[in-house]
mmCIF file of C-alpha atoms in Angstrom:
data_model
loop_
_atom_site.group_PDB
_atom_site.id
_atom_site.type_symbol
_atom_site.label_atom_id
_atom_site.label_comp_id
_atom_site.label_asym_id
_atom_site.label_seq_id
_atom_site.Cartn_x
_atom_site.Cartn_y
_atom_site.Cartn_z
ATOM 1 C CA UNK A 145 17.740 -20.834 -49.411
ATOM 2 C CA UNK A 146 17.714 -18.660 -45.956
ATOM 3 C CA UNK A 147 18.245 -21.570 -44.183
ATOM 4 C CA UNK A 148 20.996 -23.668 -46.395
ATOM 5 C CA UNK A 149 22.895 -20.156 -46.282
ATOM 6 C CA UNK A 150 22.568 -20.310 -42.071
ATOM 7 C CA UNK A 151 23.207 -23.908 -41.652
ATOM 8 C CA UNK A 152 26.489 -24.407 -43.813
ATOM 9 C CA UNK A 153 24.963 -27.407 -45.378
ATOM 10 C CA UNK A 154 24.850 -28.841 -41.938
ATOM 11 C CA UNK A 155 21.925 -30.974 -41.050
ATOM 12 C CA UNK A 156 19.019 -29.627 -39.775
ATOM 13 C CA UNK A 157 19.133 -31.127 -36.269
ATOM 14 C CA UNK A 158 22.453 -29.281 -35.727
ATOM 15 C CA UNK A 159 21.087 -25.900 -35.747
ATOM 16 C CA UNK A 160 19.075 -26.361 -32.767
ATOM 17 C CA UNK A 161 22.127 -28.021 -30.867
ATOM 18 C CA UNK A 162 24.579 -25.992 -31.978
ATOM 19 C CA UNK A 163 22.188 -22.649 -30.569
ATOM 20 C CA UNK A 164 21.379 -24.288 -27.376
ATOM 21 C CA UNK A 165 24.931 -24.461 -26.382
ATOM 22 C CA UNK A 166 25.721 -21.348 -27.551
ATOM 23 C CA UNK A 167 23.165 -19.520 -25.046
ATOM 24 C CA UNK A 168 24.024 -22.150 -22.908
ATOM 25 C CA UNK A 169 27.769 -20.900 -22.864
ATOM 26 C CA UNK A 170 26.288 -17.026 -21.901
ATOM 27 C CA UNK A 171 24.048 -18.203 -18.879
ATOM 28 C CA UNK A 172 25.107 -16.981 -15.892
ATOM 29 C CA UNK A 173 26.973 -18.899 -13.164
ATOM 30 C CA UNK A 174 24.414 -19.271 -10.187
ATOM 31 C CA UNK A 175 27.140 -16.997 -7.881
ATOM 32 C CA UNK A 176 25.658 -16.708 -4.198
ATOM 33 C CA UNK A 177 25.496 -13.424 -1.878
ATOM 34 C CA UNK A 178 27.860 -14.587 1.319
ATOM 35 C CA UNK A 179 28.229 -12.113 4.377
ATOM 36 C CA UNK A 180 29.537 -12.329 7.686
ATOM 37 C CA UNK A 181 31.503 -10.936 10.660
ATOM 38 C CA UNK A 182 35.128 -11.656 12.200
ATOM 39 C CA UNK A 183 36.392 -10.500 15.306
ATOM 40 C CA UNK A 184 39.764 -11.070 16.335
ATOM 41 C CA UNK A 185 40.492 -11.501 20.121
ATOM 42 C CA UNK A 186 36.553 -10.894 21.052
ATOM 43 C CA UNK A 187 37.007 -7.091 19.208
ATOM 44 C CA UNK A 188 35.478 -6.478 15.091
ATOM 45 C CA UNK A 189 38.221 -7.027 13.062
ATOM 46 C CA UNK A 190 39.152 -2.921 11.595
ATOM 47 C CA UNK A 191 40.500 -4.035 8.299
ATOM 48 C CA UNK A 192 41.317 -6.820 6.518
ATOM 49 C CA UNK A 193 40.936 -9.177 3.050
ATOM 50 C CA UNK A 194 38.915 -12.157 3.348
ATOM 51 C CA UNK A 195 39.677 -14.965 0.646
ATOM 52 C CA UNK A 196 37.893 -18.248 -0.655
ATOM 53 C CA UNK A 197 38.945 -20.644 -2.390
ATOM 54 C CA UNK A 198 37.470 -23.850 -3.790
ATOM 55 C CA UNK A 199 38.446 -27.034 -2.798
ATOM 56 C CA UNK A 200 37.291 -28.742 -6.102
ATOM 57 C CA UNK A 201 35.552 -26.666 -8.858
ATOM 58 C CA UNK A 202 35.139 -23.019 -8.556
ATOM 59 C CA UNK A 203 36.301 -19.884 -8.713
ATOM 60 C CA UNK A 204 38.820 -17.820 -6.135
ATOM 61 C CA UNK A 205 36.629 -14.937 -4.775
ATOM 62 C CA UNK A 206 37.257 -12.270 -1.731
ATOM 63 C CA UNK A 207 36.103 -8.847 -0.406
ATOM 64 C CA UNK A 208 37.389 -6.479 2.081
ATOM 65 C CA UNK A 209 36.523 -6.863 5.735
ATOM 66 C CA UNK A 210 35.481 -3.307 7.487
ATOM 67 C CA UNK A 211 35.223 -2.867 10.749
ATOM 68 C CA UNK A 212 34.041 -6.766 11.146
ATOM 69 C CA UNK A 213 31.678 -6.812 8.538
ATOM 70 C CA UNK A 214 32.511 -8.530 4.967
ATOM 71 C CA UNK A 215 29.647 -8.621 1.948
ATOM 72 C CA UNK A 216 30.035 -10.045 -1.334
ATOM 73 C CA UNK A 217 26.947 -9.825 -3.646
ATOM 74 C CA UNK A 218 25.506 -11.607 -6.363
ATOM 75 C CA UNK A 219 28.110 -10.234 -8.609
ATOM 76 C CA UNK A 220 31.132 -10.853 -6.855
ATOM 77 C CA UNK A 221 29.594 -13.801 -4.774
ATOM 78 C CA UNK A 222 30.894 -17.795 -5.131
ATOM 79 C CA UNK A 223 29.220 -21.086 -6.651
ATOM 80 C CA UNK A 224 27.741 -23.455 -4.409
ATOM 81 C CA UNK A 225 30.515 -25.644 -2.386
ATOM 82 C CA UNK A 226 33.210 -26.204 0.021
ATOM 83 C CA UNK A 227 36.152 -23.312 0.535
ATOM 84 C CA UNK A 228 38.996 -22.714 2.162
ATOM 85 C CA UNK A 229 39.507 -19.198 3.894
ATOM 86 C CA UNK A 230 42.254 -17.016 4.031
ATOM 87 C CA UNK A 231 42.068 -13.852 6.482
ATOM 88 C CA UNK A 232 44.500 -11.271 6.109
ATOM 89 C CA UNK A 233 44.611 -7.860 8.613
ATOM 90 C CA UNK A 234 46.448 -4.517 8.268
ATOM 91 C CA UNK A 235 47.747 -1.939 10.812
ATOM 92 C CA UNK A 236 50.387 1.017 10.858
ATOM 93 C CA UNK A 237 53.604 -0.159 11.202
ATOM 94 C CA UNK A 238 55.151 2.643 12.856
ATOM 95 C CA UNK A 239 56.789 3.296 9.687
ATOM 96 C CA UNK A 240 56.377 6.022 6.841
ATOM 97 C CA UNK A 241 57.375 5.915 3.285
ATOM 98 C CA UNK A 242 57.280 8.899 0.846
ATOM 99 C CA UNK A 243 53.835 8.032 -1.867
ATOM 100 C CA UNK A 244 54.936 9.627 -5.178
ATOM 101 C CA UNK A 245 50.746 10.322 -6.519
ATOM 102 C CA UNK A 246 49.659 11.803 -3.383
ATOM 103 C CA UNK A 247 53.294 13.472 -2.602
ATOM 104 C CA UNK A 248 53.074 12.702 1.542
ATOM 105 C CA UNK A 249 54.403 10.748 3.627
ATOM 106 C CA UNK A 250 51.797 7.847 4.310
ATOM 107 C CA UNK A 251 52.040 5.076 6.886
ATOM 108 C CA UNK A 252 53.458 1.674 5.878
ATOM 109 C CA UNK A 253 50.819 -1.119 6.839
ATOM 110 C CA UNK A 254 51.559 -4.699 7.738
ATOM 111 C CA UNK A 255 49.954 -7.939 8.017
ATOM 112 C CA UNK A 256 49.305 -8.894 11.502
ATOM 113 C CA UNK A 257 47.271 -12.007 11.617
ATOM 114 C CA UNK A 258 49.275 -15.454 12.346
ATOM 115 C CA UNK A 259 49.476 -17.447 9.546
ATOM 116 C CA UNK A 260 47.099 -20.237 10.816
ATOM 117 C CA UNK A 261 44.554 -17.837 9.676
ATOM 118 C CA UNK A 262 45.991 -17.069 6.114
ATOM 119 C CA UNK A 263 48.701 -18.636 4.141
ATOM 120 C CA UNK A 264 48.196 -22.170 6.482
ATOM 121 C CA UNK A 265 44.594 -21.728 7.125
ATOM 122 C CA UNK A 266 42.397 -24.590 7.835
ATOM 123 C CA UNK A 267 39.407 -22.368 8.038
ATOM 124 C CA UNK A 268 36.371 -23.519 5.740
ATOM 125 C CA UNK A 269 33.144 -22.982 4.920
ATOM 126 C CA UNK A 270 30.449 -24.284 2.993
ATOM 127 C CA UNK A 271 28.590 -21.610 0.957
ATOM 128 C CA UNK A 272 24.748 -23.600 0.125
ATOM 129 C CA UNK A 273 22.827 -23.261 -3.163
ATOM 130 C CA UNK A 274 19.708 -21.508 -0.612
ATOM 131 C CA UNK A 275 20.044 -19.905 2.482
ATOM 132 C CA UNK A 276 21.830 -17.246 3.921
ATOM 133 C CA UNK A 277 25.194 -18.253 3.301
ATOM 134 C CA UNK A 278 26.530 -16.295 6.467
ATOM 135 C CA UNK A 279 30.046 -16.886 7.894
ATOM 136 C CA UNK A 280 31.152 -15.451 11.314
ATOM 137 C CA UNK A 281 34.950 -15.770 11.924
ATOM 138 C CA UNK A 282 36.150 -15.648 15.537
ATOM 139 C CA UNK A 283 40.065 -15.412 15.463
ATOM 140 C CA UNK A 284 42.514 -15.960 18.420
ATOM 141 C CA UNK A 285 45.413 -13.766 18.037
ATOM 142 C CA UNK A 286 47.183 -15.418 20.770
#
C-alpha cells in the first residue's frame, strides 16, 4: 500500500527513473579552480576584473585581479571548455565625487585598458577537465 501511495499508480520501473534524475538534477557541475597572472606593459596589473565567457555551453564567470594575481576556486571556478576573456583595469581619475554612506569625498576610478583587451577582446583560453588550468595575461598598453 506504501508503495501504490509513493508511486501514484505509476509503474514500477518509473520510480527508479524518475529518482535517478532527480539526484541527477542536484549533482554538482564539475566547476574547475583557474588562476593566473597579468601584467600590463611588463608591470603586475594593480587592479582589475577578469571575465570569461563561454564560447558554446557554459556559464559567465570572473574574479578580481590584485596586484597581478587572479584565483577563482572550485566554487566560483568554470566548466571545462573554450572562453573568451575580458580584462578590465581601474585607476584614480583625478577626480572626486561626494559618497553619501561613507560621507567623504572618494576618488572617481576609470577604466584604462584599450578595448582590444575588454569589450573587443580576442583573448581566449581553454580551461581543461585536469591540470592546472593557469592563465598568464601579458597586455600591451601601447
Amino acid at each position: 500500500m506504501f508503495i501504490r501511495t509513493l508511486t501514484l499508480g505509476l509503474p514500477r520501473f518509473c520510480v527508479p527513473a524518475a529518482l535517478l534524475l532527480l539526484f541527477a538534477g542536484c549533482a554538482a557541475e564539475p566547476y574547475k579552480p583557474m588562476a593566473g597572472n597579468v601584467t600590463a606593459d611588463g608591470k603586475p596589473l594593480e587592479k582589475g576584473v577578469i571575465t570569461f565567457y563561454p564560447i558554446g555551453s557554459g556559464t559567465t564567470v570572473g574574479g578580481q585581479i590584485i596586484e597581478g594575481k587572479f584565483s577563482l576556486s572550485t566554487e566560483n571556478g568554470a566548466t571545462p571548455g573554450k572562453y573568451r576573456v575580458e580584462i578590465m583595469a581601474y585607476r584614480p581619475s583625478g577626480k572626486t565625487e561626494f559618497d553619501i554612506d561613507t560621507q567623504t569625498q572618494v576618488d572617481i576610478e576609470m577604466q584604462y585598458l584599450p578595448p582590444r583587451y575588454n569589450v573587443k577582446s580576442k583573448l581566449e583560453c581553454d580551461v581543461m577537465e585536469k591540470g592546472p588550468n593557469a592563465f598568464d595575461f601579458n597586455l600591451d598598453t601601447k
